[in-house]
Structures are given as structure tokens and as C-alpha cells.
PDB file of C-alpha atoms in Angstrom:
ATOM      1  CA  MET A 179      56.111-130.352 -62.097  1.00 44.00           C
ATOM      2  CA  ILE A 180      58.191-127.173 -62.417  1.00 42.00           C
ATOM      3  CA  ALA A 181      61.396-129.183 -62.943  1.00 40.00           C
ATOM      4  CA  MET A 182      59.650-131.247 -65.611  1.00 38.00           C
ATOM      5  CA  THR A 183      58.407-128.098 -67.371  1.00 35.00           C
ATOM      6  CA  LEU A 184      61.891-126.543 -67.284  1.00 36.00           C
ATOM      7  CA  ALA A 185      63.482-129.735 -68.593  1.00 36.00           C
ATOM      8  CA  LEU A 186      60.913-129.928 -71.380  1.00 36.00           C
ATOM      9  CA  ALA A 187      61.455-126.249 -72.216  1.00 40.00           C
ATOM     10  CA  GLY A 188      65.209-126.870 -72.457  1.00 40.00           C
ATOM     11  CA  PHE A 189      64.648-129.813 -74.780  1.00 38.00           C
ATOM     12  CA  THR A 190      62.281-127.832 -76.982  1.00 46.00           C
ATOM     13  CA  GLY A 191      64.731-124.924 -77.147  1.00 54.00           C
ATOM     14  CA  SER A 192      67.561-127.266 -78.090  1.00 66.00           C
ATOM     15  CA  ALA A 193      65.461-128.995 -80.754  1.00 67.00           C
ATOM     16  CA  LEU A 194      64.444-125.593 -82.119  1.00 65.00           C
ATOM     17  CA  ALA A 195      68.070-124.448 -82.262  1.00 87.00           C
ATOM     18  CA  ASP A 196      68.990-127.675 -84.093  1.00 91.00           C
ATOM     19  CA  ASP A 197      66.203-127.084 -86.627  1.00 92.00           C
ATOM     20  CA  GLN A 198      67.331-123.475 -87.123  1.00 95.00           C
ATOM     21  CA  GLN A 199      70.873-124.670 -87.815  1.00 96.00           C
ATOM     22  CA  ASP A 200      69.600-127.360 -90.202  1.00 96.00           C
ATOM     23  CA  VAL A 201      67.510-124.814 -92.106  1.00 98.00           C
ATOM     24  CA  TRP A 202      70.399-122.346 -92.391  1.00 97.00           C
ATOM     25  CA  LYS A 203      72.734-125.132 -93.589  1.00 97.00           C
ATOM     26  CA  LEU A 204      70.173-125.969 -96.284  1.00 98.00           C
ATOM     27  CA  GLU A 205      70.072-122.306 -97.362  1.00 98.00           C
ATOM     28  CA  GLN A 206      73.870-122.237 -97.617  1.00 98.00           C
ATOM     29  CA  GLN A 207      73.973-125.534 -99.520  1.00 98.00           C
ATOM     30  CA  GLN A 208      71.359-124.300-102.003  1.00 98.00           C
ATOM     31  CA  TRP A 209      73.430-121.189-102.772  1.00 98.00           C
ATOM     32  CA  LYS A 210      76.606-123.276-103.086  1.00 98.00           C
ATOM     33  CA  LEU A 211      74.987-125.638-105.598  1.00 97.00           C
ATOM     34  CA  ALA A 212      73.329-122.816-107.548  1.00 96.00           C
ATOM     35  CA  ALA A 213      76.638-120.916-107.764  1.00 96.00           C
ATOM     36  CA  ALA A 214      78.257-124.101-109.121  1.00 96.00           C
ATOM     37  CA  LYS A 215      75.459-124.341-111.740  1.00 95.00           C
ATOM     38  CA  ASP A 216      74.371-127.648-110.205  1.00 96.00           C
ATOM     39  CA  THR A 217      70.587-127.782-110.590  1.00 95.00           C
ATOM     40  CA  SER A 218      70.243-131.020-108.591  1.00 96.00           C
ATOM     41  CA  TRP A 219      69.176-128.880-105.621  1.00 97.00           C
ATOM     42  CA  ILE A 220      65.849-128.250-107.346  1.00 98.00           C
ATOM     43  CA  ASP A 221      64.891-131.935-107.234  1.00 97.00           C
ATOM     44  CA  SER A 222      66.268-132.604-103.768  1.00 97.00           C
ATOM     45  CA  MET A 223      65.503-129.367-101.876  1.00 98.00           C
ATOM     46  CA  VAL A 224      62.327-128.002-103.470  1.00 98.00           C
ATOM     47  CA  HIS A 225      58.835-129.204-102.566  1.00 98.00           C
ATOM     48  CA  PRO A 226      56.610-130.186-105.539  1.00 98.00           C
ATOM     49  CA  ASN A 227      54.102-127.460-104.560  1.00 98.00           C
ATOM     50  CA  LEU A 228      56.664-124.637-104.669  1.00 98.00           C
ATOM     51  CA  ARG A 229      55.498-121.083-105.318  1.00 98.00           C
ATOM     52  CA  MET A 230      58.212-118.473-105.730  1.00 98.00           C
ATOM     53  CA  TRP A 231      58.099-114.822-106.695  1.00 98.00           C
ATOM     54  CA  GLU A 232      61.351-113.230-107.766  1.00 96.00           C
ATOM     55  CA  ALA A 233      61.821-109.474-107.575  1.00 95.00           C
ATOM     56  CA  GLY A 234      60.870-107.920-110.909  1.00 92.00           C
ATOM     57  CA  ALA A 235      58.865-110.939-112.090  1.00 94.00           C
ATOM     58  CA  PRO A 236      55.266-110.218-113.110  1.00 96.00           C
ATOM     59  CA  MET A 237      53.828-113.199-111.209  1.00 97.00           C
ATOM     60  CA  PRO A 238      54.748-116.188-109.025  1.00 98.00           C
ATOM     61  CA  ARG A 239      56.210-119.320-110.602  1.00 97.00           C
ATOM     62  CA  ASN A 240      56.212-123.032-109.751  1.00 98.00           C
ATOM     63  CA  LYS A 241      58.837-125.790-109.577  1.00 98.00           C
ATOM     64  CA  ALA A 242      58.560-126.682-113.284  1.00 97.00           C
ATOM     65  CA  SER A 243      59.189-123.050-114.237  1.00 96.00           C
ATOM     66  CA  LEU A 244      62.159-122.900-111.857  1.00 96.00           C
ATOM     67  CA  GLN A 245      63.666-126.000-113.499  1.00 95.00           C
ATOM     68  CA  HIS A 246      63.046-124.649-117.005  1.00 93.00           C
ATOM     69  CA  TRP A 247      64.636-121.246-116.414  1.00 92.00           C
ATOM     70  CA  ALA A 248      67.548-122.607-114.336  1.00 91.00           C
ATOM     71  CA  ARG A 249      69.035-124.094-117.505  1.00 84.00           C
ATOM     72  CA  TYR A 250      68.789-120.729-119.287  1.00 84.00           C
ATOM     73  CA  ASP A 251      70.101-118.743-116.315  1.00 85.00           C
ATOM     74  CA  ASN A 252      73.110-121.046-115.936  1.00 87.00           C
ATOM     75  CA  GLY A 253      74.102-120.379-119.545  1.00 84.00           C
ATOM     76  CA  ASN A 254      73.884-116.629-119.223  1.00 89.00           C
ATOM     77  CA  GLY A 255      75.927-115.849-116.156  1.00 92.00           C
ATOM     78  CA  THR A 256      78.319-116.967-113.470  1.00 95.00           C
ATOM     79  CA  THR A 257      78.367-116.268-109.753  1.00 97.00           C
ATOM     80  CA  LEU A 258      81.897-115.200-108.865  1.00 98.00           C
ATOM     81  CA  GLU A 259      81.450-114.668-105.125  1.00 98.00           C
ATOM     82  CA  TYR A 260      78.620-114.290-102.628  1.00 98.00           C
ATOM     83  CA  GLU A 261      77.956-113.766 -98.946  1.00 98.00           C
ATOM     84  CA  LEU A 262      74.756-114.631 -97.080  1.00 98.00           C
ATOM     85  CA  LEU A 263      73.822-112.647 -93.992  1.00 98.00           C
ATOM     86  CA  PRO A 264      71.022-114.200 -91.921  1.00 97.00           C
ATOM     87  CA  ILE A 265      68.428-111.844 -90.467  1.00 98.00           C
ATOM     88  CA  SER A 266      65.959-114.214 -88.809  1.00 97.00           C
ATOM     89  CA  THR A 267      64.722-117.781 -88.720  1.00 97.00           C
ATOM     90  CA  THR A 268      61.333-118.515 -87.190  1.00 97.00           C
ATOM     91  CA  ILE A 269      60.145-122.088 -86.838  1.00 97.00           C
ATOM     92  CA  THR A 270      56.602-123.081 -85.929  1.00 97.00           C
ATOM     93  CA  GLY A 271      55.941-126.794 -86.025  1.00 96.00           C
ATOM     94  CA  ASN A 272      57.081-128.062 -89.415  1.00 97.00           C
ATOM     95  CA  VAL A 273      57.274-124.615 -91.077  1.00 98.00           C
ATOM     96  CA  ALA A 274      60.341-122.362 -91.119  1.00 98.00           C
ATOM     97  CA  VAL A 275      60.507-118.763 -92.326  1.00 99.00           C
ATOM     98  CA  VAL A 276      64.029-117.560 -93.106  1.00 98.00           C
ATOM     99  CA  GLN A 277      64.932-113.983 -93.941  1.00 98.00           C
ATOM    100  CA  TYR A 278      68.383-112.999 -95.132  1.00 98.00           C
ATOM    101  CA  TYR A 279      70.373-110.446 -97.074  1.00 98.00           C
ATOM    102  CA  TYR A 280      72.992-111.246 -99.704  1.00 99.00           C
ATOM    103  CA  MET A 281      75.851-109.629-101.570  1.00 99.00           C
ATOM    104  CA  MET A 282      76.942-111.199-104.844  1.00 98.00           C
ATOM    105  CA  ALA A 283      79.535-110.576-107.553  1.00 98.00           C
ATOM    106  CA  ARG A 284      78.543-112.031-110.906  1.00 97.00           C
ATOM    107  CA  GLU A 285      79.579-112.027-114.538  1.00 96.00           C
ATOM    108  CA  ASN A 286      77.217-112.156-117.518  1.00 94.00           C
ATOM    109  CA  PHE A 287      77.797-113.925-120.842  1.00 92.00           C
ATOM    110  CA  LYS A 288      79.440-110.742-122.207  1.00 94.00           C
ATOM    111  CA  LYS A 289      82.016-110.998-119.374  1.00 95.00           C
ATOM    112  CA  GLU A 290      80.621-107.832-117.753  1.00 96.00           C
ATOM    113  CA  ARG A 291      80.872-107.910-113.980  1.00 97.00           C
ATOM    114  CA  GLU A 292      78.620-106.390-111.361  1.00 97.00           C
ATOM    115  CA  THR A 293      78.113-106.542-107.627  1.00 97.00           C
ATOM    116  CA  VAL A 294      74.540-106.650-106.365  1.00 97.00           C
ATOM    117  CA  THR A 295      72.742-106.858-103.053  1.00 98.00           C
ATOM    118  CA  GLY A 296      69.355-108.339-102.311  1.00 98.00           C
ATOM    119  CA  HIS A 297      67.180-110.155 -99.848  1.00 98.00           C
ATOM    120  CA  TYR A 298      64.865-113.135 -99.591  1.00 98.00           C
ATOM    121  CA  THR A 299      62.127-114.469 -97.403  1.00 99.00           C
ATOM    122  CA  ASP A 300      62.085-118.249 -97.782  1.00 99.00           C
ATOM    123  CA  VAL A 301      59.471-120.640 -96.412  1.00 99.00           C
ATOM    124  CA  LEU A 302      60.497-124.228 -95.800  1.00 99.00           C
ATOM    125  CA  MET A 303      58.412-127.201 -94.730  1.00 99.00           C
ATOM    126  CA  LYS A 304      59.648-130.310 -92.950  1.00 98.00           C
ATOM    127  CA  GLU A 305      58.215-133.578 -94.284  1.00 96.00           C
ATOM    128  CA  GLY A 306      59.573-136.993 -93.437  1.00 95.00           C
ATOM    129  CA  GLY A 307      62.361-135.411 -91.394  1.00 95.00           C
ATOM    130  CA  LYS A 308      63.574-133.340 -94.366  1.00 97.00           C
ATOM    131  CA  TRP A 309      63.345-129.564 -94.875  1.00 98.00           C
ATOM    132  CA  GLN A 310      62.300-128.372 -98.349  1.00 98.00           C
ATOM    133  CA  PHE A 311      61.625-124.982 -99.891  1.00 99.00           C
ATOM    134  CA  ILE A 312      57.896-124.475-100.475  1.00 99.00           C
ATOM    135  CA  ALA A 313      57.879-120.710-101.131  1.00 99.00           C
ATOM    136  CA  TRP A 314      60.128-117.718-101.455  1.00 98.00           C
ATOM    137  CA  ALA A 315      59.998-114.089-102.449  1.00 98.00           C
ATOM    138  CA  GLY A 316      62.818-111.670-103.054  1.00 98.00           C
ATOM    139  CA  GLY A 317      65.808-111.020-105.251  1.00 97.00           C
ATOM    140  CA  ASP A 318      68.167-108.222-106.175  1.00 97.00           C
ATOM    141  CA  ASP A 319      67.601-104.800-104.676  1.00 96.00           C
ATOM    142  CA  PRO A 320      66.728-102.103-107.244  1.00 94.00           C
ATOM    143  CA  LYS A 321      69.743-100.484-108.884  1.00 88.00           C
ATOM    144  CA  LYS A 322      70.416 -96.941-107.764  1.00 80.00           C
TER     145      LYS A 322
END
């Protein structure tokens, strides 16, 4: 019985580690696509019931709003470089909570450059063997 429990615990730990890696790879892929101004990630990586609240926004938004404003945002700026620094990933069943910090260099439509830092808490849900964003909150840290 003890050997069976230990073997099962090892399997669960391994499966959890695999899920954590899969979730982090999805986070990295989303940033890569967004930096390339490729909005296809919204259809493929975002759950239809998304609720997201960006720093500085007056209220949460949904997937349709994300799609609408992505077109505008892509025309008004360019990501020059970024780095993602994971803080934690917690997975319970089919729900993952990912927290990370980022540094980003960007250029606006006037060709003005700035470097910003920020953080996000993302919630992902696994359906049909696929992780998708269902919620997030965060964004740029306040300017000093």
C-alpha cells in the first residue's frame, strides 16, 4: 500500500510538473505572438468566457473587447524587447493560476521609446486537454 501511494504520488507530481511547463510555454507563446502583432492567439488561447482587468482600466473586459482593442493597440505601438520572469504557478485540477513579472521595451507611433515593468496574475482552464486563458489582472507598474 505504501509503495503504491508513493508511486502514485510520483506520477501526480510528474503530471503536475508537465502541466506547469505546458502552462508556462503557453504564457511565453502568447507574449511572442502579441509582440509580433499576431492576434490569432486570441481565438486559439482565450476561453469564450474570458474576463480580464488591465491595470488602469475602469472595469473588466471580455473576449470581444480584447479582440476589438487588439487591432487598435497593434497600430499604436511596437514591442521591441521583453523578458518574462515567472513567480509562481499553482495548478488545482483543471485550473492554473500563474503569476509573473515582466520588463518590456516598446515604441509608440511617434517613435518614442520607453522601458516599463509590470506584473500579471493569469487564470487558465484546461478543457479538452487544452489550456486557455479565462481571466487575468495586471499590467504596467505605475510610473515613478
